[in-house]
mmCIF file of C-alpha atoms in Angstrom:
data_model
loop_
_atom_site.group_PDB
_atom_site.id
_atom_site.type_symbol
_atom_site.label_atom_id
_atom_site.label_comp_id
_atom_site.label_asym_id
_atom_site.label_seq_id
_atom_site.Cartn_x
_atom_site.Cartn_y
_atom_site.Cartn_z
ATOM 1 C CA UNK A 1 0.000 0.000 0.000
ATOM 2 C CA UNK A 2 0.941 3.431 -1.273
ATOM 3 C CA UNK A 3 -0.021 6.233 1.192
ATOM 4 C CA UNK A 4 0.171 9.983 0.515
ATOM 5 C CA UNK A 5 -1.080 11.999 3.358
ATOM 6 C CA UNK A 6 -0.822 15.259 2.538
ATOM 7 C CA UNK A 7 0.648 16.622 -0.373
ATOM 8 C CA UNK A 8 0.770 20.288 -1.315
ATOM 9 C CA UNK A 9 1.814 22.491 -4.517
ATOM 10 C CA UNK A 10 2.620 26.099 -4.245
ATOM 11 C CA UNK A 11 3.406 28.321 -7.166
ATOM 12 C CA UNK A 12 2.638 32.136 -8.130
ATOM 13 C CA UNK A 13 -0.958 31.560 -8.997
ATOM 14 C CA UNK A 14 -1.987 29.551 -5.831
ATOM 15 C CA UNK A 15 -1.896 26.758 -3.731
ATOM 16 C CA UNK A 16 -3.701 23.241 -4.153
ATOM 17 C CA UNK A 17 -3.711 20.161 -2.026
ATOM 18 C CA UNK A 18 -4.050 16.621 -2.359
ATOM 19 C CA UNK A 19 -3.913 13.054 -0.561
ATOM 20 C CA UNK A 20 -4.447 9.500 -1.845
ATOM 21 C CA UNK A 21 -3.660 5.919 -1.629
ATOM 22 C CA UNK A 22 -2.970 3.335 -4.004
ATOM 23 C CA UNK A 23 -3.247 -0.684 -3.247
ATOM 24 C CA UNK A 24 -0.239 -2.482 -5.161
ATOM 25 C CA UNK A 25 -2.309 -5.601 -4.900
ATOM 26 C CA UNK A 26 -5.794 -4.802 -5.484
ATOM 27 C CA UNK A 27 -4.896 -1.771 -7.666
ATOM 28 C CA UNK A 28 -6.999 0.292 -5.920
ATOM 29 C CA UNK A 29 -6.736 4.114 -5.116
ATOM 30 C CA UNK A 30 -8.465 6.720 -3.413
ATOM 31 C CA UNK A 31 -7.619 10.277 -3.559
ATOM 32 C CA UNK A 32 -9.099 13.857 -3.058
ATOM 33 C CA UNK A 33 -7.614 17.040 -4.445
ATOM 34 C CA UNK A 34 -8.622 20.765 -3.932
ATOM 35 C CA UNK A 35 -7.696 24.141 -4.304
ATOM 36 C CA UNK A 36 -8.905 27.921 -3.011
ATOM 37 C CA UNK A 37 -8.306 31.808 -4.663
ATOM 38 C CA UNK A 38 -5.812 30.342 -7.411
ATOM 39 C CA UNK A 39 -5.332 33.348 -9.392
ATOM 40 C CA UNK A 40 -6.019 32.330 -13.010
ATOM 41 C CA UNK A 41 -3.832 34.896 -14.619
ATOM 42 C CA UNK A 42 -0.612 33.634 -13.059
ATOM 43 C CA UNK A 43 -1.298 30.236 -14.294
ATOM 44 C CA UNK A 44 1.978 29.222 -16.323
ATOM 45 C CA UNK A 45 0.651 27.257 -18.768
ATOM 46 C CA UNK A 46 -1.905 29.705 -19.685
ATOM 47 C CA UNK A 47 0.160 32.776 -19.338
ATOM 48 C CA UNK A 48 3.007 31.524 -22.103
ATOM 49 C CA UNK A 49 0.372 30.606 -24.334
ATOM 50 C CA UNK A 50 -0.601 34.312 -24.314
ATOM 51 C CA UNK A 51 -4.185 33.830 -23.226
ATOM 52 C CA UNK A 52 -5.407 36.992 -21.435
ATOM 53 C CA UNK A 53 -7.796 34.869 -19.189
ATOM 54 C CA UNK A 54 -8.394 36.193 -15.414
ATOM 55 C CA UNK A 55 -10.277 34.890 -12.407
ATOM 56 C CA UNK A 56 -9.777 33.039 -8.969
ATOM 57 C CA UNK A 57 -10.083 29.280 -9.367
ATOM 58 C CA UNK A 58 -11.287 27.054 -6.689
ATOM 59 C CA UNK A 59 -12.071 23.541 -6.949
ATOM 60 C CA UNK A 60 -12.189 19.764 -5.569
ATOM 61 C CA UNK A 61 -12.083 16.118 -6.277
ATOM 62 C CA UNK A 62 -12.547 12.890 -5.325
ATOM 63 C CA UNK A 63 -11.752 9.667 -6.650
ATOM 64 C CA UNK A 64 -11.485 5.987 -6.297
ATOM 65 C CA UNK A 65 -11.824 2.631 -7.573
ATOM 66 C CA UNK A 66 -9.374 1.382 -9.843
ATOM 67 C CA UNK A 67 -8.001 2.904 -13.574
ATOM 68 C CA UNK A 68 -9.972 -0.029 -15.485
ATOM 69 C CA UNK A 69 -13.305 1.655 -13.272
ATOM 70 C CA UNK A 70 -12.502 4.683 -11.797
ATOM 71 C CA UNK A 71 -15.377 6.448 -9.438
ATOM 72 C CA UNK A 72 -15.118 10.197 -9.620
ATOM 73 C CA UNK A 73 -16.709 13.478 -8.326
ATOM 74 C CA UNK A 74 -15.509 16.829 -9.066
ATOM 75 C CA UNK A 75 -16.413 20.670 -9.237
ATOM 76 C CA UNK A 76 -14.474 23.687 -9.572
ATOM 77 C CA UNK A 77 -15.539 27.809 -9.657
ATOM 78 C CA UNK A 78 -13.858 30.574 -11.648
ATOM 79 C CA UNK A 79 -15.468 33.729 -9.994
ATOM 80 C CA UNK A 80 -14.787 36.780 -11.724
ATOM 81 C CA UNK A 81 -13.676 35.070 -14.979
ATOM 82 C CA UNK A 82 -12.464 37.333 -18.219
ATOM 83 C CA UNK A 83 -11.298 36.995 -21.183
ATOM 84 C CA UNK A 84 -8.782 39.728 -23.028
ATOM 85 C CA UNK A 85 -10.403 41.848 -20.339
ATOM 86 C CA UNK A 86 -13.757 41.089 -21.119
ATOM 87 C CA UNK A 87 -16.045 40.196 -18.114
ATOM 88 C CA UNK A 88 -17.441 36.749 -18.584
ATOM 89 C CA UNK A 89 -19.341 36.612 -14.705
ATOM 90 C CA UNK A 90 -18.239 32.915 -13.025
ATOM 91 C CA UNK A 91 -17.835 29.523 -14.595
ATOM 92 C CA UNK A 92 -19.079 26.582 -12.623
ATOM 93 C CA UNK A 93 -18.126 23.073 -14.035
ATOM 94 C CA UNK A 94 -19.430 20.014 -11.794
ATOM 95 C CA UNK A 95 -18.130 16.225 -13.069
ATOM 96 C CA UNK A 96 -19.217 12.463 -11.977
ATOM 97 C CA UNK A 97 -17.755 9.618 -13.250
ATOM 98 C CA UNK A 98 -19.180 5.853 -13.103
ATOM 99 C CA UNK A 99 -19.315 2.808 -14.851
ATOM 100 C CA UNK A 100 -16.905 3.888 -17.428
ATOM 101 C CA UNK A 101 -18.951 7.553 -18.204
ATOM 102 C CA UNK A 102 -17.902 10.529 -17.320
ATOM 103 C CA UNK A 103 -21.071 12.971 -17.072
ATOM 104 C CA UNK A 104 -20.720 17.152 -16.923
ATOM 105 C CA UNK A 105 -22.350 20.254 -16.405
ATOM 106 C CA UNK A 106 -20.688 23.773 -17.105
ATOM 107 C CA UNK A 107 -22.581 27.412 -17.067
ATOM 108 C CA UNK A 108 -21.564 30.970 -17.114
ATOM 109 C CA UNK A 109 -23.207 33.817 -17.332
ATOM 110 C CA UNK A 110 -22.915 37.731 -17.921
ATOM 111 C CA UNK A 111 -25.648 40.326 -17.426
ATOM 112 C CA UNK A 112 -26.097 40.024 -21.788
ATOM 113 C CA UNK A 113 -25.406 36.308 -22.343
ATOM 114 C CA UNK A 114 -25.837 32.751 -20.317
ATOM 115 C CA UNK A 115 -24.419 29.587 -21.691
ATOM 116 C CA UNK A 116 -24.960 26.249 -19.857
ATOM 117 C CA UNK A 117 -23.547 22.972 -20.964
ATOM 118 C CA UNK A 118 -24.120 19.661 -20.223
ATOM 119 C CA UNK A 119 -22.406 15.712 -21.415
ATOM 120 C CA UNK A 120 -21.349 12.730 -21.131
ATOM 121 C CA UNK A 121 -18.347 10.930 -22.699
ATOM 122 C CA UNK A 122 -17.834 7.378 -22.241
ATOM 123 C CA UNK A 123 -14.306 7.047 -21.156
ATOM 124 C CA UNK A 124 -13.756 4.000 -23.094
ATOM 125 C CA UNK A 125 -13.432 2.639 -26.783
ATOM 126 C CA UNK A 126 -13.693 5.856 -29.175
ATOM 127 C CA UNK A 127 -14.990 8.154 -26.353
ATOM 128 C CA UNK A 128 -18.523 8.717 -27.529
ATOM 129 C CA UNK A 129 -19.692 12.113 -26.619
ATOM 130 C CA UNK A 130 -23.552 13.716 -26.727
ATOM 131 C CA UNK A 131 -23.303 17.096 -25.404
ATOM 132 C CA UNK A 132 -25.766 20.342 -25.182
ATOM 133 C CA UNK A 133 -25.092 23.677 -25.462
ATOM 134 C CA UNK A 134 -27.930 26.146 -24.531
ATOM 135 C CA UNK A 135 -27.235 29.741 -25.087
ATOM 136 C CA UNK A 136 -29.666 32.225 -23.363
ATOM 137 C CA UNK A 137 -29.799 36.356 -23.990
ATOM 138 C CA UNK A 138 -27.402 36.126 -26.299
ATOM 139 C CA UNK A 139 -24.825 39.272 -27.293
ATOM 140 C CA UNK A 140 -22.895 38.948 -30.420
ATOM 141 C CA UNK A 141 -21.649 42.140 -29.782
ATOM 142 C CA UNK A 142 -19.507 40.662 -26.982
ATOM 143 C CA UNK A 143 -18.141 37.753 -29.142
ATOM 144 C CA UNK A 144 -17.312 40.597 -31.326
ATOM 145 C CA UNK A 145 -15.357 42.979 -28.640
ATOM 146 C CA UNK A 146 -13.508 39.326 -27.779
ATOM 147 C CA UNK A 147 -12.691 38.871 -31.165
ATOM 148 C CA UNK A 148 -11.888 43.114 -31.560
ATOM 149 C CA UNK A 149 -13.910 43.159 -34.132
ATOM 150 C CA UNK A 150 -14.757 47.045 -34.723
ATOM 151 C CA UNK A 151 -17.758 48.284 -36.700
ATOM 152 C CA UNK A 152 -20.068 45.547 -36.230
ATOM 153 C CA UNK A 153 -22.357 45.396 -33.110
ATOM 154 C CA UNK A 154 -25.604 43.273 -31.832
#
């Protein structure tokens, strides 16, 4: 048996923690993950591939089971989100996973537009998706300010 009690990541954008085990002879794990006022903006990856994107991140996770059949739960929060300085509201992204599907909700919302989404992907085989995207008081003019796009407004 593999046991991590406490393991913990610092960098410039924030701190997350995590713990877990992992049964050599079974092949069974548990673990739990989770995160608080991660600043989006100092995120490395995101930052060197010269997305403007801004925000606090918080999230958490659990899983266990084995890799053949993991069981998973999951959310995480970006309050405050924007993109190339463009207020998007918060993003809120929930996950469960079971019996080899993975099922999701997303949603996000400004005072012109609200987008929710929801799936599942099978996370087996050729990873069959059905998804739905519902937009709600819909701006192009904002996709257009995001894509600075002068001239043209909705």
């Amino acid at each position: 048996m593999v046991h991590l009690s406490a393991i913990t990541a610092h960098a410039k954008a924030g701190t997350a923690a995590a713990s877990g085990s992992y049964d050599l002879r079974s092949k069974h794990f548990e673990a739990t993950a989770h995160g608080e006022g991660i600043e989006v903006a100092k995120i490395e990856r995101l930052h060197a591939a010269g997305d403007n994107v801004a925000g606090r991140l918080g999230f958490s996770a659990t899983a266990s089971g084995t890799l053949d059949d993991p069981t998973m739960e999951g959310s995480a929060t970006i309050a405050g989100l924007s993109v190339s300085g463009e207020a998007m509201g918060a993003l809120e992204f929930t996950a469960h996973a079971l019996n080899h599907s993975i099922v999701y909700d997303a949603s996000t919302g400004v005072e012109s537009t609200q987008l929710k989404l929801h799936g599942q992907t099978e996370l087996r085989g050729d990873y069959n998706t059905q998804a739905r995207m519902v937009f709600s008081r819909f701006d192009i003019g904002a996709v257009f300010r995001l894509a600075h796009v002068e001239g043209i407004s909705g």
